[in-house]
Short mmCIF file of C-alpha atoms and ligand atoms in Angstrom, two decimals:
data_model
loop_
_atom_site.label_atom_id
_atom_site.label_comp_id
_atom_site.label_asym_id
_atom_site.label_seq_id
_atom_site.Cartn_x
_atom_site.Cartn_y
_atom_site.Cartn_z
CA MET A 39 99.56 112.95 95.32
CA THR A 40 100.90 115.16 92.54
CA GLU A 41 98.04 114.49 90.17
CA LEU A 42 97.33 118.13 89.34
CA ALA A 43 100.95 119.02 88.87
CA TYR A 44 101.27 116.54 86.04
CA THR A 45 98.09 117.16 84.14
CA GLY A 46 97.08 119.97 81.82
CA GLU A 47 99.89 122.24 80.87
CA THR A 48 102.66 120.08 82.29
CA MET A 49 101.58 117.05 80.32
CA GLY A 50 100.86 118.99 77.16
CA GLU A 51 97.69 118.76 75.13
CA GLU A 52 96.25 115.68 73.50
CA GLY A 53 98.52 113.51 75.61
CA ASN A 54 101.56 114.72 73.68
CA HIS A 55 103.97 114.62 76.59
CA LEU A 56 106.81 115.74 74.39
CA LEU A 57 105.47 119.29 74.26
CA ASP A 58 106.95 120.10 77.64
CA LEU A 59 110.09 118.09 77.39
CA THR A 60 113.41 119.64 76.54
CA GLU A 61 116.68 117.99 75.65
CA SER A 62 117.68 118.21 79.30
CA HIS A 63 115.07 115.52 80.03
CA LEU A 64 116.57 113.07 77.56
CA ASP A 65 119.29 110.46 78.03
CA ILE A 66 119.21 110.88 81.80
CA GLY A 67 117.76 107.49 82.67
CA MET A 68 114.29 109.06 83.05
CA ARG A 69 115.52 110.49 86.33
CA GLY A 70 112.65 112.31 88.03
CA VAL A 71 110.35 112.06 85.02
CA PRO A 72 106.91 111.01 86.32
CA VAL A 73 105.70 107.87 84.58
CA GLY A 74 103.13 106.35 86.90
CA THR A 75 101.64 105.99 90.36
CA CYS A 76 102.59 103.63 93.14
CA ARG A 77 100.24 102.12 95.73
CA THR A 78 102.81 100.41 97.93
CA SER A 79 105.43 102.96 98.92
CA PHE A 80 106.96 106.39 98.53
CA VAL A 81 110.13 108.09 99.73
CA THR A 82 110.35 111.51 101.39
CA PRO A 83 113.47 113.59 102.06
CA GLY A 84 112.74 113.67 105.79
CA GLU A 85 111.49 110.21 106.74
CA GLY A 86 112.67 108.03 103.87
CA VAL A 87 110.59 105.17 102.65
CA HIS A 88 106.97 104.71 103.73
CA TYR A 89 105.09 101.48 103.08
CA CYS A 90 101.40 102.15 102.42
CA GLY A 91 101.67 105.40 104.34
CA TYR A 92 103.61 104.08 107.34
CA PRO A 93 107.10 105.55 107.82
CA ILE A 94 109.60 102.71 107.84
CA LYS A 95 110.72 103.43 111.39
CA GLU A 96 107.24 102.38 112.59
CA LEU A 97 107.50 99.06 110.75
CA ALA A 98 111.13 98.11 111.39
CA ALA A 99 110.39 95.84 114.37
CA MET A 100 107.45 94.03 112.77
CA GLN A 101 107.47 90.48 111.50
CA PRO A 102 108.26 90.22 107.76
CA GLU A 103 105.06 88.27 107.07
CA ASP A 104 102.94 91.13 108.41
CA VAL A 105 104.77 93.62 106.21
CA VAL A 106 104.31 91.41 103.14
CA TYR A 107 100.61 91.44 104.02
CA LEU A 108 100.69 95.23 104.27
CA LEU A 109 102.29 95.67 100.85
CA HIS A 110 99.79 93.35 99.21
CA ASN A 111 96.66 94.46 101.08
CA LYS A 112 97.52 98.12 101.79
CA GLU A 113 96.68 97.70 105.48
CA LEU A 114 98.34 95.98 108.40
CA PRO A 115 96.77 92.67 109.37
CA THR A 116 94.69 92.18 112.48
CA PRO A 117 96.04 89.38 114.72
CA GLU A 118 93.54 86.98 113.11
CA GLN A 119 94.48 88.07 109.59
CA SER A 120 98.15 87.69 110.47
CA VAL A 121 97.65 84.09 111.58
CA ALA A 122 95.57 83.31 108.48
CA PHE A 123 98.20 84.88 106.20
CA ARG A 124 100.95 82.75 107.74
CA LYS A 125 98.83 79.66 107.14
CA ASP A 126 98.33 80.79 103.55
CA LEU A 127 102.09 81.21 103.07
CA GLU A 128 102.65 77.79 104.64
CA ARG A 129 100.30 76.25 102.09
CA ARG A 130 102.11 78.00 99.25
CA ALA A 131 105.61 77.17 100.51
CA VAL A 132 105.81 73.60 99.20
CA MET A 133 108.48 73.61 96.49
CA PRO A 134 107.21 72.49 93.06
CA GLY A 135 110.49 70.74 92.16
CA ASP A 136 114.00 69.91 93.33
CA LEU A 137 116.36 72.84 92.85
CA GLY A 138 119.31 70.63 93.80
CA PRO A 139 120.22 69.40 90.30
CA VAL A 140 119.71 72.91 88.87
CA PHE A 141 121.98 74.57 91.42
CA SER A 142 124.49 71.71 91.16
CA ALA A 143 124.89 72.46 87.47
CA LEU A 144 125.68 76.16 87.93
CA PRO A 145 129.23 77.53 88.02
CA ARG A 146 130.30 77.86 91.67
CA ASP A 147 132.07 81.12 90.93
CA GLY A 148 129.02 82.65 89.24
CA HIS A 149 127.64 85.54 91.29
CA PRO A 150 124.94 84.55 93.82
CA MET A 151 122.59 87.06 92.18
CA ASP A 152 122.88 85.13 88.91
CA TRP A 153 121.96 81.99 90.84
CA LEU A 154 119.01 83.78 92.39
CA ALA A 155 117.63 84.89 89.02
CA ILE A 156 118.01 81.36 87.65
CA GLY A 157 116.33 79.90 90.74
CA ILE A 158 113.34 82.21 90.34
CA GLN A 159 113.06 81.53 86.62
CA THR A 160 113.19 77.78 87.33
CA LEU A 161 110.40 77.97 89.92
CA GLY A 162 108.31 79.71 87.27
CA MET A 163 108.92 76.95 84.74
CA TRP A 164 107.71 74.37 87.25
CA ASP A 165 104.63 76.10 88.55
CA CYS A 166 103.31 79.30 87.06
CA LYS A 167 99.62 79.92 87.65
CA ASN A 168 99.48 82.93 85.30
CA ASP A 169 97.66 84.75 88.07
CA TRP A 170 99.61 87.79 89.25
CA LYS A 171 98.60 87.58 92.91
CA GLU A 172 98.93 83.81 93.17
CA ASP A 173 102.34 83.81 91.55
CA ALA A 174 103.59 86.79 93.58
CA LEU A 175 102.62 85.18 96.90
CA ASN A 176 103.78 81.71 95.89
CA LEU A 177 107.17 83.17 95.12
CA VAL A 178 107.30 85.01 98.46
CA ALA A 179 106.53 81.70 100.17
CA ARG A 180 109.17 79.75 98.23
CA MET A 181 112.02 82.25 98.51
CA PRO A 182 113.25 81.17 101.98
CA ARG A 183 113.87 77.56 100.98
CA MET A 184 115.37 78.61 97.67
CA MET A 185 117.71 81.05 99.42
CA GLY A 186 118.82 78.34 101.84
CA LEU A 187 119.45 75.87 99.02
CA LEU A 188 121.36 78.53 97.07
CA PHE A 189 123.80 78.91 99.96
CA ARG A 190 124.10 75.16 100.58
CA TYR A 191 124.80 74.24 96.96
CA ARG A 192 127.25 77.08 96.38
CA GLU A 193 129.14 76.06 99.48
CA ASN A 194 129.10 72.34 98.62
CA ARG A 195 127.21 71.58 101.83
CA VAL A 196 124.71 69.32 100.13
CA GLU A 197 124.69 66.42 102.58
CA GLY A 198 122.16 66.42 105.40
CA ILE A 199 120.12 69.44 104.33
CA PRO A 200 117.27 69.63 106.87
CA ASP A 201 113.76 69.12 105.53
CA ASP A 202 111.81 72.31 104.89
CA ASP A 203 109.49 72.89 107.85
CA THR A 204 106.87 75.04 106.18
CA SER A 205 105.23 75.86 109.52
CA LEU A 206 108.23 78.02 110.47
CA SER A 207 108.49 81.75 109.79
CA MET A 208 110.02 82.95 106.52
CA VAL A 209 113.30 83.74 108.23
CA GLU A 210 113.41 80.50 110.21
CA ARG A 211 112.81 78.42 107.09
CA PHE A 212 115.91 80.00 105.55
CA THR A 213 118.09 79.64 108.65
CA ASN A 214 116.79 76.08 109.21
CA THR A 215 117.89 75.14 105.68
CA LEU A 216 121.17 77.00 106.06
CA ASP A 217 121.88 75.23 109.37
CA LEU A 218 124.86 77.33 110.44
CA ASP A 219 126.52 76.72 113.81
CA VAL A 220 125.80 80.24 115.07
CA ASP A 221 123.45 82.01 117.49
CA GLN A 222 120.15 81.35 115.69
CA GLU A 223 118.18 83.90 117.66
CA LYS A 224 120.53 86.73 116.72
CA LEU A 225 120.69 85.55 113.11
CA ASN A 226 116.90 85.42 112.85
CA ARG A 227 116.50 88.85 114.40
CA VAL A 228 118.97 90.53 112.08
CA LEU A 229 117.42 88.90 109.03
CA ALA A 230 113.87 89.79 110.05
CA VAL A 231 114.77 93.47 110.39
CA TYR A 232 116.81 93.34 107.19
CA LEU A 233 113.89 91.90 105.22
CA VAL A 234 111.38 94.45 106.49
CA LEU A 235 113.68 97.39 105.76
CA HIS A 236 114.40 96.29 102.18
CA MET A 237 111.00 95.15 100.93
CA ASP A 238 110.06 98.18 98.85
CA HIS A 239 111.38 101.60 97.84
CA GLY A 240 108.92 103.46 95.65
CA GLY A 241 108.03 102.72 92.08
CA GLY A 242 110.93 104.03 90.05
CA ASN A 243 114.01 102.28 91.41
CA LEU A 244 115.68 100.28 88.67
CA SER A 245 114.82 96.72 89.71
CA THR A 246 111.17 97.52 90.46
CA PHE A 247 110.82 99.47 87.25
CA VAL A 248 112.39 96.68 85.21
CA GLY A 249 110.10 94.08 86.78
CA LYS A 250 107.01 96.14 86.01
CA ALA A 251 108.24 96.80 82.48
CA VAL A 252 108.77 93.09 81.76
CA ALA A 253 105.40 92.24 83.29
CA SER A 254 103.73 94.92 81.15
CA GLY A 255 104.37 92.72 78.11
CA HIS A 256 102.51 89.95 79.98
CA ALA A 257 105.61 87.86 80.56
CA THR A 258 105.14 85.77 83.69
CA LEU A 259 105.60 87.10 87.21
CA TYR A 260 108.65 84.84 87.45
CA SER A 261 110.26 86.20 84.28
CA ALA A 262 109.57 89.73 85.45
CA MET A 263 111.07 89.00 88.87
CA ALA A 264 114.14 87.34 87.37
CA GLY A 265 114.57 90.55 85.33
CA SER A 266 114.27 92.57 88.51
CA MET A 267 116.96 90.50 90.19
CA ASN A 268 119.28 90.96 87.24
CA ALA A 269 118.72 94.71 87.48
CA LEU A 270 119.32 94.63 91.22
CA SER A 271 122.63 92.83 90.77
CA GLY A 272 124.40 95.87 89.35
CA PRO A 273 127.05 97.62 91.46
CA LEU A 274 125.23 100.94 91.11
CA HIS A 275 122.05 99.39 92.48
CA GLY A 276 121.65 96.45 94.88
CA ARG A 277 125.25 95.36 94.88
CA ALA A 278 126.19 98.53 96.76
CA ASN A 279 125.54 96.62 100.00
CA GLN A 280 128.23 94.11 99.09
CA SER A 281 130.59 96.99 98.26
CA CYS A 282 129.74 98.65 101.54
CA LEU A 283 130.96 95.83 103.77
CA GLU A 284 134.02 95.42 101.55
CA PHE A 285 134.62 99.14 102.16
CA VAL A 286 134.19 98.74 105.94
CA LEU A 287 136.64 95.83 105.94
CA ARG A 288 139.11 98.05 104.07
CA VAL A 289 138.75 100.83 106.67
CA GLY A 290 140.01 98.31 109.20
CA THR A 291 140.08 100.62 112.22
CA SER A 292 137.58 102.38 114.46
CA ASP A 293 140.06 105.06 115.51
CA PRO A 294 138.36 108.35 114.53
CA VAL A 295 141.57 110.04 113.38
CA LYS A 296 142.54 107.12 111.16
CA VAL A 297 138.99 106.75 109.84
CA GLU A 298 138.89 110.42 108.88
CA LYS A 299 142.22 110.08 107.08
CA PHE A 300 140.87 107.02 105.23
CA VAL A 301 137.68 108.81 104.18
CA ARG A 302 139.61 111.83 102.90
CA GLU A 303 141.98 109.60 100.92
CA GLU A 304 139.05 107.76 99.33
CA LEU A 305 137.51 111.04 98.24
CA GLU A 306 140.82 112.34 96.92
CA ALA A 307 141.20 109.13 94.90
CA GLY A 308 137.72 109.76 93.40
CA ARG A 309 136.18 106.74 95.11
CA PRO A 310 132.74 106.80 96.79
CA VAL A 311 132.44 106.72 100.55
CA PHE A 312 130.08 103.77 100.70
CA GLY A 313 127.14 103.85 103.05
CA PHE A 314 126.62 107.60 102.79
CA GLY A 315 124.45 109.74 100.54
CA HIS A 316 121.04 109.27 98.99
CA ALA A 317 119.18 110.35 95.88
CA VAL A 318 116.06 111.50 97.77
CA LEU A 319 116.65 111.54 101.53
CA ARG A 320 118.19 114.65 103.02
CA THR A 321 118.73 113.27 106.53
CA GLU A 322 120.11 110.00 107.84
CA ASP A 323 118.13 107.09 106.43
CA PRO A 324 115.83 105.76 109.21
CA ARG A 325 116.73 102.29 107.91
CA ALA A 326 120.33 103.01 108.92
CA ALA A 327 119.20 104.29 112.31
CA ALA A 328 117.09 101.13 112.89
CA GLN A 329 120.06 98.90 112.12
CA PHE A 330 122.42 100.94 114.30
CA ALA A 331 119.94 100.58 117.17
CA LEU A 332 119.81 96.82 116.61
CA GLY A 333 123.59 96.63 116.46
CA GLU A 334 123.94 98.52 119.75
CA GLN A 335 121.76 95.80 121.30
CA LEU A 336 123.29 92.77 119.60
CA CYS A 337 126.95 93.51 118.93
CA PRO A 338 128.21 96.83 120.35
CA ASP A 339 131.78 95.47 120.62
CA ASP A 340 131.98 93.84 117.20
CA GLU A 341 135.00 95.26 115.34
CA ASN A 342 133.07 96.05 112.15
CA PHE A 343 130.24 97.58 114.14
CA LYS A 344 132.76 99.80 115.91
CA ILE A 345 134.10 100.89 112.52
CA ILE A 346 130.67 101.84 111.20
CA ARG A 347 129.86 103.64 114.44
CA THR A 348 132.96 105.78 113.90
CA LEU A 349 132.19 106.23 110.21
CA ARG A 350 128.72 107.46 111.17
CA GLU A 351 130.33 110.19 113.29
CA VAL A 352 133.18 111.12 110.97
CA ALA A 353 132.07 110.68 107.35
CA PRO A 354 129.07 113.09 107.32
CA ARG A 355 131.29 115.91 108.61
CA VAL A 356 133.90 115.27 105.90
CA LEU A 357 131.36 114.76 103.11
CA ALA A 358 129.50 117.94 104.12
CA GLU A 359 132.61 119.94 103.19
CA ASN A 360 131.68 119.28 99.57
CA PRO A 361 128.62 121.44 98.82
CA LYS A 362 127.58 119.38 95.81
CA ILE A 363 126.88 116.33 98.02
CA SER A 364 123.18 116.72 98.78
CA ASN A 365 123.11 114.32 101.71
CA PRO A 366 126.28 113.47 103.62
CA ASN A 367 124.47 111.19 106.08
CA ALA A 368 124.38 107.43 106.49
CA ASN A 369 122.21 105.36 104.15
CA VAL A 370 120.69 101.88 104.55
CA ASP A 371 123.80 100.08 103.38
CA ILE A 372 126.16 101.36 106.06
CA ALA A 373 125.09 98.93 108.76
CA SER A 374 123.49 95.91 107.11
CA GLY A 375 126.77 94.25 106.13
CA ALA A 376 128.32 94.63 109.59
CA LEU A 377 125.24 93.07 111.18
CA LEU A 378 125.04 90.18 108.70
CA HIS A 379 128.76 89.58 109.17
CA HIS A 380 128.39 89.55 112.94
CA VAL A 381 125.64 86.92 112.92
CA GLY A 382 127.68 84.54 110.77
CA LEU A 383 126.92 85.56 107.19
CA LYS A 384 130.48 86.58 106.50
CA ASN A 385 130.72 86.56 102.72
CA PRO A 386 129.60 89.95 101.29
CA SER A 387 129.03 88.49 97.83
CA TYR A 388 125.74 87.05 99.17
CA TYR A 389 124.39 90.29 100.58
CA THR A 390 122.53 91.41 97.48
CA THR A 391 120.60 88.13 97.50
CA PHE A 392 119.07 89.14 100.84
CA PHE A 393 118.12 92.45 99.26
CA GLY A 394 116.56 90.55 96.35
CA TRP A 395 114.72 88.17 98.68
CA ALA A 396 113.19 91.13 100.51
CA ARG A 397 112.33 93.03 97.33
CA VAL A 398 110.35 90.11 95.89
CA ALA A 399 107.57 91.19 98.27
CA GLY A 400 107.40 94.82 97.14
CA ILE A 401 108.04 94.21 93.46
CA GLY A 402 105.44 91.43 93.37
CA ALA A 403 102.88 93.74 95.00
CA GLN A 404 103.67 96.54 92.56
CA ILE A 405 103.45 94.23 89.56
CA TYR A 406 100.06 93.04 90.80
CA ASP A 407 98.87 96.64 91.20
CA GLU A 408 100.02 97.63 87.70
CA ARG A 409 98.58 94.55 86.05
CA VAL A 410 95.30 94.20 87.91
CA VAL A 411 94.39 97.38 89.79
CA MET A 412 95.60 100.46 87.89
CA ARG A 413 93.34 102.24 85.40
CA ASN A 414 90.19 100.88 87.02
CA GLY A 415 91.36 97.34 86.60
CA LYS A 416 92.47 97.65 82.97
CA GLY A 417 96.09 97.63 84.02
CA VAL A 418 99.01 99.68 82.70
CA PRO A 419 99.62 99.10 78.97
CA ILE A 420 102.87 97.68 77.67
CA TYR A 421 105.72 100.07 78.41
CA ARG A 422 106.67 102.03 75.33
CA PRO A 423 108.59 105.22 76.06
CA LYS A 424 109.61 107.23 73.03
CA TYR A 425 113.19 107.50 71.85
CA ILE A 426 113.90 110.35 69.46
CA ALA A 427 116.26 109.88 66.58
CA ARG A 428 119.30 111.97 67.22
CA GLU A 429 118.86 114.06 64.04
CA GLN A 430 115.38 115.05 65.15
CA VAL A 431 116.69 116.20 68.51
CA LEU A 432 119.22 118.41 66.81
CA ARG A 433 116.52 119.86 64.57
CA HIS A 434 114.41 120.68 67.67
CA VAL A 435 117.36 122.40 69.30
CA GLU A 436 117.96 124.51 66.20
N1 CMX B 654 130.89 109.54 98.38
C1 CMX B 654 131.47 110.22 97.38
N2 CMX B 654 130.82 111.06 96.55
C2 CMX B 654 129.51 111.24 96.79
C3 CMX B 654 128.84 110.59 97.84
C4 CMX B 654 129.59 109.70 98.64
N3 CMX B 654 129.02 108.99 99.62
N4 CMX B 654 127.54 110.95 97.81
C5 CMX B 654 127.40 111.80 96.78
N5 CMX B 654 128.58 111.96 96.15
C6 CMX B 654 128.83 112.75 94.95
C7 CMX B 654 128.08 112.13 93.78
O1 CMX B 654 128.82 111.06 93.19
C8 CMX B 654 127.91 113.29 92.85
O2 CMX B 654 129.14 113.51 92.18
P1 CMX B 654 129.16 114.02 90.64
O3 CMX B 654 128.48 115.35 90.65
O4 CMX B 654 130.62 114.07 90.33
O5 CMX B 654 128.42 112.99 89.85
C9 CMX B 654 127.70 114.45 93.83
O6 CMX B 654 128.27 114.02 95.08
C10 CMX B 654 126.27 114.82 94.06
O7 CMX B 654 125.57 113.66 94.43
P2 CMX B 654 124.16 113.75 95.14
O8 CMX B 654 123.24 114.57 94.31
O9 CMX B 654 124.35 114.12 96.55
O10 CMX B 654 123.68 112.24 95.16
P3 CMX B 654 123.27 111.31 93.95
O11 CMX B 654 121.79 111.22 93.93
O12 CMX B 654 123.95 111.68 92.68
O13 CMX B 654 123.88 109.90 94.40
C11 CMX B 654 124.32 108.02 95.77
C12 CMX B 654 123.34 109.17 95.47
C13 CMX B 654 123.70 107.10 96.82
C14 CMX B 654 124.57 107.17 94.48
C15 CMX B 654 125.65 108.61 96.26
O14 CMX B 654 125.41 109.30 97.47
C16 CMX B 654 126.74 107.57 96.47
O15 CMX B 654 127.44 107.21 95.51
N6 CMX B 654 126.94 107.06 97.73
C17 CMX B 654 127.94 106.06 98.00
C18 CMX B 654 127.51 104.69 97.51
C19 CMX B 654 126.40 104.15 98.37
O16 CMX B 654 126.44 104.14 99.59
N7 CMX B 654 125.38 103.59 97.70
C20 CMX B 654 124.22 103.01 98.40
C21 CMX B 654 122.96 103.84 98.21
C22 CMX B 654 121.86 103.30 99.12
C23 CMX B 654 120.50 103.82 98.79
O17 CMX B 654 120.31 104.37 97.68
O18 CMX B 654 119.58 103.67 99.62
#
């Protein structure tokens, strides 16, 4: 905890935080500027994201429900607590309305993330308890069915949608609704790992920050989460996972010589090498390693998996030639698309919705903490950072 580092002289006197700020801190998207504390997760350069103190590699094989419990309760459940929590989610899972007519009315060529935000906002209009914890957990419990319906209505597969069996796991409720003619066991395994790996990522990532900011004005949990999903939909944020599989499909070969040529050409053209690099991590993201390990078990001969295996060998060496790239290693997005594609989820435009589904757990827990726990239960006040009129800035500089 960096408490001491950001009190006293660093924060300035009388709470005037501006005393220690210079122009170099302004107009940089608040990058690295401490604004709060986070009880659910943090990211380190060596081990990546930790949920409630556990490095992600220790959680990757756990069931998503248990990790949702961890983020909300700050400790892993005992076997009895795990069973009780599943029962609790089952009780909450009953949908408060029929999303069919809502999804039917949406433009088919609208992005799935726009559908997701509208779905969440609609759930909130039907059944908002105005209780941060209740609403956060109700939404977690209703996401699987909503995700399944989102796919079915977008794809015009609206006949014969199986009933929602709320006794199933989160992942199974989605795949049961989706009802694809694929290997269900593999599909469920990939999705379970995917959800766990993507549930939270510290307090300051854009979508989490936006959700907490909206909630700080006491908008509903659903409005805050819809805001988070809209933030996540951007190509510089959550949509990078869609771009990453599109990139892998463009590589089109697992031949190391050809892959190296492709990577060099991308860099020369000023395009990013997707799936590599990270703002905080300085080694390979353990979330990438976990997905590579899963892929070696499930689909070692899949063409896209072979491409990413080669990219993992070749790209860091090429990227490391550029000293300004702080981390040339694989990030979480390198493997997720290849795995989802292999298990039958072939359309990359949906991939960010899985990210959003997972993040609902972490963002909901963080919103709860900020609204109900922080400042001895008073909660964080409405967000109100200061923007300085440009003339004033120039006067300061003079
Ligand atoms: N391909 C090309 N250029 C890269 C690069 C990559 N994979 N990684 C870093 N760079 C460039 C940056 O764009 C930056 O260039 P400028 O100085 O011209 O702006 C420079 O190297 C230094 O970047 P950095 O300090 O190493 O990393 P940043 O914190 O600025 O950026 C990230 C991090 C993820 C945006 C960047 O590595 C990137 O664009 N990667 C490719 C896209 C990608 O995979 N995104 C998914 C991220 C997943 C995650 O965050 O977990």
